[in-house]
Amino acid sequence: MQSSNAYIRIDRASKSFTTRSGENIVALSEIDLSIDKGKFVTLVGPSGCGKSTLLRMIGGLINKSSGSVAISGEEVKGPTSGIGMVFQSPVLLPWRTVMENVTVAADIGNFDRKTINDRATRYLNIVGLAGFENKYPSELSGGMQQRVGITRALVHDPKVLLMDEPFSALDAMTRDRLQVELQALWMASRKTVVFVTHSIQEAVFLADRVIVLAPRPGRVVDDITIDLPRPRTLDLINSEEFGKYAGAVRRHFEAEEVLQ
Ligand code: ADP
Ligand code: MG
């Protein structure tokens, strides 16, 4: 679905891989997708349907085989500081404190130290890490480390935040809390977010829009607007309305692999 004021615009983007044995795998086939500025969009689908491939194409980490991916009218040709990324494991520098890890961008790029520090303090506060600024990664739980990774991705004020299953290594309760905190961060920062997950519940809870992908070849099979008020709280998950949205996503996979 294309809209005229799209911020991220993907036009007939395809990606094929050749395996070592010479086999051609179509990871993504002719993806058309437009995302408006400031929206929170989730990509959901079973393992192998091309979610990470699509996210990496948007982030300029891999080249597409054909088609176009543009952000703010400019074709994506490689990674830029305008895009923040968060992966499943945050890969923090063990010899740096929380604050030093979060503000690492200020050492590398041409960023104003005070602005970065102020933003870091503000976001660490939102994710409940106030008072942990001088701790080292080894002193933090997995959930806290992922909070540090998310804050690090946001401090240089990227326009787009790309997240690839950032909570899937965490226990269920930590994951629930992080979803609520991420919503608060997003409401405070209003980034354009593309968030990959294989959890239907997570996809619906976080999103303004859920894009449903199916495998072989990876393609978009549904695009569902989630019209639930924010801020959303976890008890919403038990509501009838939430159940309807989750059901609308799930029906695509009833005959396929089992999703969470
Ligand atoms: P997802 O993130 O939805 O689990 P991926 O985007 O990682 O899926 O992968 C989509 C398909 O592309 C899979 O069949 C996967 O095996 C294949 N693929 C991904 N990366 C490569 C690669 N570098 N080389 C070969 N095949 C790949
Ligand atoms: Mg993946």
PDB file of C-alpha atoms and ligand atoms in Angstrom:
ATOM      1  CA  MET A   1       0.000   0.000   0.000  1.00  0.00           C
ATOM      2  CA  GLN A   2       1.555   3.318  -1.027  1.00  0.00           C
ATOM      3  CA  SER A   3       0.740   6.720   0.409  1.00  0.00           C
ATOM      4  CA  SER A   4       1.841  10.038  -1.034  1.00  0.00           C
ATOM      5  CA  ASN A   5       3.469  11.455   2.110  1.00  0.00           C
ATOM      6  CA  ALA A   6       5.401   8.286   2.924  1.00  0.00           C
ATOM      7  CA  TYR A   7       8.610   8.729   4.902  1.00  0.00           C
ATOM      8  CA  ILE A   8       9.964   5.267   4.220  1.00  0.00           C
ATOM      9  CA  ARG A   9       9.016   4.058   0.772  1.00  0.00           C
ATOM     10  CA  ILE A  10       9.728   0.575  -0.497  1.00  0.00           C
ATOM     11  CA  ASP A  11       8.877  -0.106  -4.118  1.00  0.00           C
ATOM     12  CA  ARG A  12       8.940  -3.587  -5.621  1.00  0.00           C
ATOM     13  CA  ALA A  13      11.977  -4.477  -3.545  1.00  0.00           C
ATOM     14  CA  SER A  14      13.247  -8.025  -3.940  1.00  0.00           C
ATOM     15  CA  LYS A  15      16.171  -9.897  -2.456  1.00  0.00           C
ATOM     16  CA  SER A  16      17.618 -13.219  -3.522  1.00  0.00           C
ATOM     17  CA  PHE A  17      20.482 -15.114  -1.938  1.00  0.00           C
ATOM     18  CA  THR A  18      22.604 -17.760  -3.548  1.00  0.00           C
ATOM     19  CA  THR A  19      23.498 -20.522  -1.115  1.00  0.00           C
ATOM     20  CA  ARG A  20      26.894 -22.244  -1.062  1.00  0.00           C
ATOM     21  CA  SER A  21      25.417 -25.138  -3.015  1.00  0.00           C
ATOM     22  CA  GLY A  22      24.357 -22.682  -5.732  1.00  0.00           C
ATOM     23  CA  GLU A  23      20.666 -22.713  -4.906  1.00  0.00           C
ATOM     24  CA  ASN A  24      18.761 -19.452  -5.392  1.00  0.00           C
ATOM     25  CA  ILE A  25      16.611 -18.374  -2.435  1.00  0.00           C
ATOM     26  CA  VAL A  26      14.070 -15.616  -2.923  1.00  0.00           C
ATOM     27  CA  ALA A  27      14.068 -14.084   0.563  1.00  0.00           C
ATOM     28  CA  LEU A  28      11.783 -11.217  -0.432  1.00  0.00           C
ATOM     29  CA  SER A  29       9.616 -10.864  -3.497  1.00  0.00           C
ATOM     30  CA  GLU A  30       8.419  -7.467  -4.752  1.00  0.00           C
ATOM     31  CA  ILE A  31       7.733  -5.750  -1.451  1.00  0.00           C
ATOM     32  CA  ASP A  32       5.657  -2.568  -1.673  1.00  0.00           C
ATOM     33  CA  LEU A  33       5.395  -0.706   1.596  1.00  0.00           C
ATOM     34  CA  SER A  34       5.055   2.915   2.659  1.00  0.00           C
ATOM     35  CA  ILE A  35       5.500   4.116   6.206  1.00  0.00           C
ATOM     36  CA  ASP A  36       4.514   7.587   7.352  1.00  0.00           C
ATOM     37  CA  LYS A  37       6.717   9.698   9.584  1.00  0.00           C
ATOM     38  CA  GLY A  38       6.431   9.085  13.320  1.00  0.00           C
ATOM     39  CA  LYS A  39       4.581   5.787  12.991  1.00  0.00           C
ATOM     40  CA  PHE A  40       5.301   2.614  14.913  1.00  0.00           C
ATOM     41  CA  VAL A  41       5.127  -0.270  12.454  1.00  0.00           C
ATOM     42  CA  THR A  42       5.713  -3.912  13.337  1.00  0.00           C
ATOM     43  CA  LEU A  43       6.727  -6.665  10.901  1.00  0.00           C
ATOM     44  CA  VAL A  44       5.483 -10.063  12.000  1.00  0.00           C
ATOM     45  CA  GLY A  45       5.810 -13.499  10.465  1.00  0.00           C
ATOM     46  CA  PRO A  46       7.337 -16.927  11.027  1.00  0.00           C
ATOM     47  CA  SER A  47      11.042 -17.613  11.046  1.00  0.00           C
ATOM     48  CA  GLY A  48      12.593 -17.368   7.588  1.00  0.00           C
ATOM     49  CA  CYS A  49       9.932 -15.138   6.013  1.00  0.00           C
ATOM     50  CA  GLY A  50      12.424 -12.322   5.388  1.00  0.00           C
ATOM     51  CA  LYS A  51      11.789  -9.956   8.320  1.00  0.00           C
ATOM     52  CA  SER A  52      15.470  -9.376   9.088  1.00  0.00           C
ATOM     53  CA  THR A  53      16.291  -9.122   5.398  1.00  0.00           C
ATOM     54  CA  LEU A  54      13.677  -6.398   4.937  1.00  0.00           C
ATOM     55  CA  LEU A  55      14.848  -4.508   8.031  1.00  0.00           C
ATOM     56  CA  ARG A  56      18.480  -4.694   6.902  1.00  0.00           C
ATOM     57  CA  MET A  57      17.536  -3.426   3.474  1.00  0.00           C
ATOM     58  CA  ILE A  58      15.806  -0.411   5.056  1.00  0.00           C
ATOM     59  CA  GLY A  59      18.897   0.173   7.209  1.00  0.00           C
ATOM     60  CA  GLY A  60      21.277  -0.097   4.257  1.00  0.00           C
ATOM     61  CA  LEU A  61      23.092  -3.107   5.730  1.00  0.00           C
ATOM     62  CA  ILE A  62      22.384  -5.290   2.710  1.00  0.00           C
ATOM     63  CA  ASN A  63      21.788  -4.457  -0.927  1.00  0.00           C
ATOM     64  CA  LYS A  64      18.519  -5.261  -2.578  1.00  0.00           C
ATOM     65  CA  SER A  65      18.482  -7.394  -5.729  1.00  0.00           C
ATOM     66  CA  SER A  66      15.959  -5.097  -7.399  1.00  0.00           C
ATOM     67  CA  GLY A  67      13.465  -2.357  -6.626  1.00  0.00           C
ATOM     68  CA  SER A  68      13.866   0.687  -4.447  1.00  0.00           C
ATOM     69  CA  VAL A  69      14.098   1.611  -0.765  1.00  0.00           C
ATOM     70  CA  ALA A  70      14.015   5.326   0.042  1.00  0.00           C
ATOM     71  CA  ILE A  71      13.885   7.337   3.248  1.00  0.00           C
ATOM     72  CA  SER A  72      12.664  10.910   3.012  1.00  0.00           C
ATOM     73  CA  GLY A  73      12.967  10.720  -0.775  1.00  0.00           C
ATOM     74  CA  GLU A  74      16.575   9.515  -0.759  1.00  0.00           C
ATOM     75  CA  GLU A  75      17.534   6.062  -1.933  1.00  0.00           C
ATOM     76  CA  VAL A  76      19.181   4.045   0.862  1.00  0.00           C
ATOM     77  CA  LYS A  77      22.711   3.124  -0.280  1.00  0.00           C
ATOM     78  CA  GLY A  78      24.338   2.187   3.031  1.00  0.00           C
ATOM     79  CA  PRO A  79      24.096   2.707   6.770  1.00  0.00           C
ATOM     80  CA  THR A  80      23.810   6.305   8.000  1.00  0.00           C
ATOM     81  CA  SER A  81      23.664   8.004  11.383  1.00  0.00           C
ATOM     82  CA  GLY A  82      20.066   8.950  10.587  1.00  0.00           C
ATOM     83  CA  ILE A  83      19.096   5.353  11.315  1.00  0.00           C
ATOM     84  CA  GLY A  84      19.364   3.749  14.748  1.00  0.00           C
ATOM     85  CA  MET A  85      19.429  -0.024  15.048  1.00  0.00           C
ATOM     86  CA  VAL A  86      18.703  -2.408  17.887  1.00  0.00           C
ATOM     87  CA  PHE A  87      19.306  -6.142  17.603  1.00  0.00           C
ATOM     88  CA  GLN A  88      18.514  -9.116  19.809  1.00  0.00           C
ATOM     89  CA  SER A  89      21.762  -8.756  21.730  1.00  0.00           C
ATOM     90  CA  PRO A  90      22.916  -5.221  22.573  1.00  0.00           C
ATOM     91  CA  VAL A  91      26.720  -5.896  22.398  1.00  0.00           C
ATOM     92  CA  LEU A  92      27.822  -3.399  25.039  1.00  0.00           C
ATOM     93  CA  LEU A  93      31.467  -2.526  25.653  1.00  0.00           C
ATOM     94  CA  PRO A  94      32.280  -4.292  28.947  1.00  0.00           C
ATOM     95  CA  TRP A  95      34.943  -1.776  30.004  1.00  0.00           C
ATOM     96  CA  ARG A  96      32.584   1.180  29.664  1.00  0.00           C
ATOM     97  CA  THR A  97      29.889   2.271  32.095  1.00  0.00           C
ATOM     98  CA  VAL A  98      26.225   2.507  31.140  1.00  0.00           C
ATOM     99  CA  MET A  99      26.574   6.237  30.458  1.00  0.00           C
ATOM    100  CA  GLU A 100      29.783   5.718  28.466  1.00  0.00           C
ATOM    101  CA  ASN A 101      28.143   2.976  26.400  1.00  0.00           C
ATOM    102  CA  VAL A 102      25.074   5.076  25.679  1.00  0.00           C
ATOM    103  CA  THR A 103      27.083   8.137  24.660  1.00  0.00           C
ATOM    104  CA  VAL A 104      29.635   6.252  22.530  1.00  0.00           C
ATOM    105  CA  ALA A 105      28.294   8.074  19.435  1.00  0.00           C
ATOM    106  CA  ALA A 106      29.588  11.380  20.826  1.00  0.00           C
ATOM    107  CA  ASP A 107      33.153   9.987  20.699  1.00  0.00           C
ATOM    108  CA  ILE A 108      32.881   8.874  17.101  1.00  0.00           C
ATOM    109  CA  GLY A 109      30.644  11.341  15.315  1.00  0.00           C
ATOM    110  CA  ASN A 110      30.370  15.066  15.201  1.00  0.00           C
ATOM    111  CA  PHE A 111      27.862  15.392  18.027  1.00  0.00           C
ATOM    112  CA  ASP A 112      27.539  17.951  20.768  1.00  0.00           C
ATOM    113  CA  ARG A 113      28.559  16.261  24.017  1.00  0.00           C
ATOM    114  CA  LYS A 114      26.114  18.143  26.235  1.00  0.00           C
ATOM    115  CA  THR A 115      23.130  17.473  23.975  1.00  0.00           C
ATOM    116  CA  ILE A 116      24.010  13.774  23.882  1.00  0.00           C
ATOM    117  CA  ASN A 117      24.471  13.603  27.657  1.00  0.00           C
ATOM    118  CA  ASP A 118      21.184  15.388  28.339  1.00  0.00           C
ATOM    119  CA  ARG A 119      19.316  13.108  25.974  1.00  0.00           C
ATOM    120  CA  ALA A 120      20.984  10.034  27.488  1.00  0.00           C
ATOM    121  CA  THR A 121      19.933  11.095  30.987  1.00  0.00           C
ATOM    122  CA  ARG A 122      16.378  11.713  29.844  1.00  0.00           C
ATOM    123  CA  TYR A 123      15.975   8.379  28.044  1.00  0.00           C
ATOM    124  CA  LEU A 124      17.724   6.365  30.788  1.00  0.00           C
ATOM    125  CA  ASN A 125      15.184   7.875  33.138  1.00  0.00           C
ATOM    126  CA  ILE A 126      12.248   6.770  30.974  1.00  0.00           C
ATOM    127  CA  VAL A 127      13.533   3.175  30.813  1.00  0.00           C
ATOM    128  CA  GLY A 128      14.079   3.045  34.577  1.00  0.00           C
ATOM    129  CA  LEU A 129      17.886   3.188  34.553  1.00  0.00           C
ATOM    130  CA  ALA A 130      18.303   6.429  36.490  1.00  0.00           C
ATOM    131  CA  GLY A 131      20.960   5.712  39.115  1.00  0.00           C
ATOM    132  CA  PHE A 132      22.656   3.040  36.962  1.00  0.00           C
ATOM    133  CA  GLU A 133      24.717   5.456  34.854  1.00  0.00           C
ATOM    134  CA  ASN A 134      28.016   4.423  36.439  1.00  0.00           C
ATOM    135  CA  LYS A 135      27.422   0.666  36.516  1.00  0.00           C
ATOM    136  CA  TYR A 136      29.203  -1.705  34.114  1.00  0.00           C
ATOM    137  CA  PRO A 137      27.340  -4.066  31.752  1.00  0.00           C
ATOM    138  CA  SER A 138      28.353  -7.122  33.823  1.00  0.00           C
ATOM    139  CA  GLU A 139      26.439  -5.613  36.746  1.00  0.00           C
ATOM    140  CA  LEU A 140      23.177  -5.460  34.775  1.00  0.00           C
ATOM    141  CA  SER A 141      20.458  -8.003  33.969  1.00  0.00           C
ATOM    142  CA  GLY A 142      19.705  -8.916  30.352  1.00  0.00           C
ATOM    143  CA  GLY A 143      16.685  -6.630  30.321  1.00  0.00           C
ATOM    144  CA  MET A 144      18.732  -3.717  31.642  1.00  0.00           C
ATOM    145  CA  GLN A 145      21.419  -4.321  29.025  1.00  0.00           C
ATOM    146  CA  GLN A 146      18.802  -4.217  26.285  1.00  0.00           C
ATOM    147  CA  ARG A 147      17.466  -0.936  27.741  1.00  0.00           C
ATOM    148  CA  VAL A 148      20.987   0.452  27.448  1.00  0.00           C
ATOM    149  CA  GLY A 149      21.156  -0.717  23.820  1.00  0.00           C
ATOM    150  CA  ILE A 150      17.868   0.999  22.988  1.00  0.00           C
ATOM    151  CA  THR A 151      18.933   4.236  24.687  1.00  0.00           C
ATOM    152  CA  ARG A 152      22.253   4.114  22.806  1.00  0.00           C
ATOM    153  CA  ALA A 153      20.370   3.836  19.499  1.00  0.00           C
ATOM    154  CA  LEU A 154      18.299   6.910  20.351  1.00  0.00           C
ATOM    155  CA  VAL A 155      20.867   9.373  21.725  1.00  0.00           C
ATOM    156  CA  HIS A 156      22.138  10.589  18.392  1.00  0.00           C
ATOM    157  CA  ASP A 157      18.529  11.399  17.532  1.00  0.00           C
ATOM    158  CA  PRO A 158      18.050   9.164  14.482  1.00  0.00           C
ATOM    159  CA  LYS A 159      14.984   9.809  12.372  1.00  0.00           C
ATOM    160  CA  VAL A 160      14.304   6.104  12.034  1.00  0.00           C
ATOM    161  CA  LEU A 161      14.688   3.355  14.618  1.00  0.00           C
ATOM    162  CA  LEU A 162      14.955  -0.220  13.318  1.00  0.00           C
ATOM    163  CA  MET A 163      14.544  -3.029  15.847  1.00  0.00           C
ATOM    164  CA  ASP A 164      15.086  -6.719  15.081  1.00  0.00           C
ATOM    165  CA  GLU A 165      13.470  -8.953  17.724  1.00  0.00           C
ATOM    166  CA  PRO A 166      15.046  -6.869  20.507  1.00  0.00           C
ATOM    167  CA  PHE A 167      13.126  -8.594  23.310  1.00  0.00           C
ATOM    168  CA  SER A 168      13.131 -12.202  22.150  1.00  0.00           C
ATOM    169  CA  ALA A 169      16.033 -13.272  24.372  1.00  0.00           C
ATOM    170  CA  LEU A 170      14.345 -11.929  27.505  1.00  0.00           C
ATOM    171  CA  ASP A 171      12.022 -13.652  29.969  1.00  0.00           C
ATOM    172  CA  ALA A 172       8.298 -13.025  29.494  1.00  0.00           C
ATOM    173  CA  MET A 173       7.846 -10.587  32.376  1.00  0.00           C
ATOM    174  CA  THR A 174      10.838  -8.457  31.413  1.00  0.00           C
ATOM    175  CA  ARG A 175       9.605  -8.492  27.857  1.00  0.00           C
ATOM    176  CA  ASP A 176       6.176  -7.191  28.915  1.00  0.00           C
ATOM    177  CA  ARG A 177       7.755  -4.348  30.881  1.00  0.00           C
ATOM    178  CA  LEU A 178      10.083  -3.413  28.050  1.00  0.00           C
ATOM    179  CA  GLN A 179       7.175  -3.215  25.625  1.00  0.00           C
ATOM    180  CA  VAL A 180       5.492  -0.671  27.899  1.00  0.00           C
ATOM    181  CA  GLU A 181       8.750   1.275  28.330  1.00  0.00           C
ATOM    182  CA  LEU A 182       9.436   1.248  24.602  1.00  0.00           C
ATOM    183  CA  GLN A 183       5.988   2.713  24.016  1.00  0.00           C
ATOM    184  CA  ALA A 184       6.820   5.497  26.522  1.00  0.00           C
ATOM    185  CA  LEU A 185      10.159   6.153  24.799  1.00  0.00           C
ATOM    186  CA  TRP A 186       8.494   6.264  21.420  1.00  0.00           C
ATOM    187  CA  MET A 187       5.759   8.615  22.663  1.00  0.00           C
ATOM    188  CA  ALA A 188       8.474  10.909  24.062  1.00  0.00           C
ATOM    189  CA  SER A 189      10.659  10.818  20.942  1.00  0.00           C
ATOM    190  CA  ARG A 190       8.185  10.178  18.083  1.00  0.00           C
ATOM    191  CA  LYS A 191      10.676   8.336  15.920  1.00  0.00           C
ATOM    192  CA  THR A 192       9.560   6.372  12.923  1.00  0.00           C
ATOM    193  CA  VAL A 193       9.987   2.803  14.206  1.00  0.00           C
ATOM    194  CA  VAL A 194      10.084  -0.465  12.289  1.00  0.00           C
ATOM    195  CA  PHE A 195      10.040  -3.336  14.780  1.00  0.00           C
ATOM    196  CA  VAL A 196      10.472  -6.994  13.811  1.00  0.00           C
ATOM    197  CA  THR A 197       8.957  -9.748  15.925  1.00  0.00           C
ATOM    198  CA  HIS A 198       7.584 -13.265  15.599  1.00  0.00           C
ATOM    199  CA  SER A 199       5.220 -12.665  18.528  1.00  0.00           C
ATOM    200  CA  ILE A 200       1.693 -11.731  17.420  1.00  0.00           C
ATOM    201  CA  GLN A 201       0.907 -10.246  20.827  1.00  0.00           C
ATOM    202  CA  GLU A 202       4.006  -8.044  20.784  1.00  0.00           C
ATOM    203  CA  ALA A 203       3.289  -6.976  17.208  1.00  0.00           C
ATOM    204  CA  VAL A 204      -0.266  -5.853  18.017  1.00  0.00           C
ATOM    205  CA  PHE A 205       0.549  -4.286  21.389  1.00  0.00           C
ATOM    206  CA  LEU A 206       3.250  -1.982  20.042  1.00  0.00           C
ATOM    207  CA  ALA A 207       1.970  -1.067  16.609  1.00  0.00           C
ATOM    208  CA  ASP A 208       0.068   1.615  14.822  1.00  0.00           C
ATOM    209  CA  ARG A 209       0.210  -0.834  11.938  1.00  0.00           C
ATOM    210  CA  VAL A 210       1.087  -4.516  11.720  1.00  0.00           C
ATOM    211  CA  ILE A 211       2.596  -5.732   8.465  1.00  0.00           C
ATOM    212  CA  VAL A 212       2.151  -9.484   8.146  1.00  0.00           C
ATOM    213  CA  LEU A 213       4.774 -11.370   6.148  1.00  0.00           C
ATOM    214  CA  ALA A 214       4.571 -14.925   4.867  1.00  0.00           C
ATOM    215  CA  PRO A 215       7.462 -17.102   3.651  1.00  0.00           C
ATOM    216  CA  ARG A 216       8.544 -18.813   0.408  1.00  0.00           C
ATOM    217  CA  PRO A 217       8.892 -16.285  -1.036  1.00  0.00           C
ATOM    218  CA  GLY A 218       8.840 -13.570   1.637  1.00  0.00           C
ATOM    219  CA  ARG A 219       5.951 -11.265   0.878  1.00  0.00           C
ATOM    220  CA  VAL A 220       3.425  -8.966   2.521  1.00  0.00           C
ATOM    221  CA  VAL A 221       0.103 -10.732   3.066  1.00  0.00           C
ATOM    222  CA  ASP A 222      -1.676  -8.212   5.284  1.00  0.00           C
ATOM    223  CA  ASP A 223      -1.452  -4.677   6.584  1.00  0.00           C
ATOM    224  CA  ILE A 224      -3.567  -4.074   9.670  1.00  0.00           C
ATOM    225  CA  THR A 225      -4.111  -0.678  11.314  1.00  0.00           C
ATOM    226  CA  ILE A 226      -4.265  -1.056  15.086  1.00  0.00           C
ATOM    227  CA  ASP A 227      -6.759   1.474  16.285  1.00  0.00           C
ATOM    228  CA  LEU A 228      -6.237   1.144  20.040  1.00  0.00           C
ATOM    229  CA  PRO A 229      -5.685   4.234  22.222  1.00  0.00           C
ATOM    230  CA  ARG A 230      -2.296   5.028  23.820  1.00  0.00           C
ATOM    231  CA  PRO A 231      -0.667   4.775  26.195  1.00  0.00           C
ATOM    232  CA  ARG A 232      -1.571   1.105  26.127  1.00  0.00           C
ATOM    233  CA  THR A 233      -1.320  -0.918  29.310  1.00  0.00           C
ATOM    234  CA  LEU A 234      -0.725  -4.663  29.556  1.00  0.00           C
ATOM    235  CA  ASP A 235      -4.306  -5.415  30.648  1.00  0.00           C
ATOM    236  CA  LEU A 236      -5.384  -4.326  27.168  1.00  0.00           C
ATOM    237  CA  ILE A 237      -4.056  -7.679  25.942  1.00  0.00           C
ATOM    238  CA  ASN A 238      -7.012  -9.409  27.612  1.00  0.00           C
ATOM    239  CA  SER A 239      -9.610  -7.212  25.915  1.00  0.00           C
ATOM    240  CA  GLU A 240     -11.923  -8.390  23.172  1.00  0.00           C
ATOM    241  CA  GLU A 241     -10.680  -5.723  20.771  1.00  0.00           C
ATOM    242  CA  PHE A 242      -7.066  -6.778  21.218  1.00  0.00           C
ATOM    243  CA  GLY A 243      -8.100 -10.390  20.685  1.00  0.00           C
ATOM    244  CA  LYS A 244      -9.727  -9.477  17.394  1.00  0.00           C
ATOM    245  CA  TYR A 245      -6.556  -7.863  16.086  1.00  0.00           C
ATOM    246  CA  ALA A 246      -4.421 -10.777  17.246  1.00  0.00           C
ATOM    247  CA  GLY A 247      -6.871 -13.158  15.575  1.00  0.00           C
ATOM    248  CA  ALA A 248      -6.680 -11.213  12.320  1.00  0.00           C
ATOM    249  CA  VAL A 249      -2.900 -11.711  12.292  1.00  0.00           C
ATOM    250  CA  ARG A 250      -3.034 -15.318  13.457  1.00  0.00           C
ATOM    251  CA  ARG A 251      -5.439 -16.502  10.785  1.00  0.00           C
ATOM    252  CA  HIS A 252      -2.652 -16.086   8.237  1.00  0.00           C
ATOM    253  CA  PHE A 253      -0.605 -18.738   9.990  1.00  0.00           C
ATOM    254  CA  GLU A 254      -3.150 -21.276  11.061  1.00  0.00           C
ATOM    255  CA  ALA A 255      -2.058 -23.609   8.321  1.00  0.00           C
ATOM    256  CA  GLU A 256       1.602 -22.615   8.649  1.00  0.00           C
ATOM    257  CA  GLU A 257       4.283 -22.717  11.290  1.00  0.00           C
ATOM    258  CA  VAL A 258       3.068 -22.079  14.812  1.00  0.00           C
ATOM    259  CA  LEU A 259       3.755 -18.586  16.059  1.00  0.00           C
ATOM    260  CA  GLN A 260       3.925 -17.617  19.686  1.00  0.00           C
TER     261      GLN A 260
HETATM  262  P1  ADP B   1      13.519 -13.915   9.314  1.00  0.00           P
HETATM  263  O1  ADP B   1      14.247 -12.758   9.910  1.00  0.00           O
HETATM  264  O2  ADP B   1      12.087 -13.622   8.996  1.00  0.00           O
HETATM  265  O3  ADP B   1      13.627 -15.158  10.152  1.00  0.00           O
HETATM  266  P2  ADP B   1      15.547 -13.783   7.242  1.00  0.00           P
HETATM  267  O4  ADP B   1      15.330 -12.428   6.657  1.00  0.00           O
HETATM  268  O5  ADP B   1      16.672 -13.923   8.189  1.00  0.00           O
HETATM  269  O6  ADP B   1      14.183 -14.274   7.910  1.00  0.00           O
HETATM  270  O7  ADP B   1      15.763 -14.833   6.069  1.00  0.00           O
HETATM  271  C1  ADP B   1      14.867 -14.976   4.969  1.00  0.00           C
HETATM  272  C2  ADP B   1      15.347 -16.110   4.058  1.00  0.00           C
HETATM  273  O8  ADP B   1      16.564 -15.731   3.441  1.00  0.00           O
HETATM  274  C3  ADP B   1      15.632 -17.405   4.793  1.00  0.00           C
HETATM  275  O9  ADP B   1      15.264 -18.480   3.949  1.00  0.00           O
HETATM  276  C4  ADP B   1      17.114 -17.377   5.007  1.00  0.00           C
HETATM  277  O10 ADP B   1      17.646 -18.664   5.090  1.00  0.00           O
HETATM  278  C5  ADP B   1      17.595 -16.640   3.767  1.00  0.00           C
HETATM  279  N1  ADP B   1      18.838 -15.870   4.010  1.00  0.00           N
HETATM  280  C6  ADP B   1      18.961 -14.798   4.825  1.00  0.00           C
HETATM  281  N2  ADP B   1      20.216 -14.319   4.824  1.00  0.00           N
HETATM  282  C7  ADP B   1      20.912 -15.120   3.964  1.00  0.00           C
HETATM  283  C8  ADP B   1      22.266 -15.153   3.504  1.00  0.00           C
HETATM  284  N3  ADP B   1      23.165 -14.242   3.914  1.00  0.00           N
HETATM  285  N4  ADP B   1      22.621 -16.130   2.645  1.00  0.00           N
HETATM  286  C9  ADP B   1      21.714 -17.034   2.213  1.00  0.00           C
HETATM  287  N5  ADP B   1      20.430 -17.053   2.582  1.00  0.00           N
HETATM  288  C10 ADP B   1      20.017 -16.121   3.456  1.00  0.00           C
HETATM  289 MG    MG B   2      15.282 -12.561  11.705  1.00  0.00          MG
END
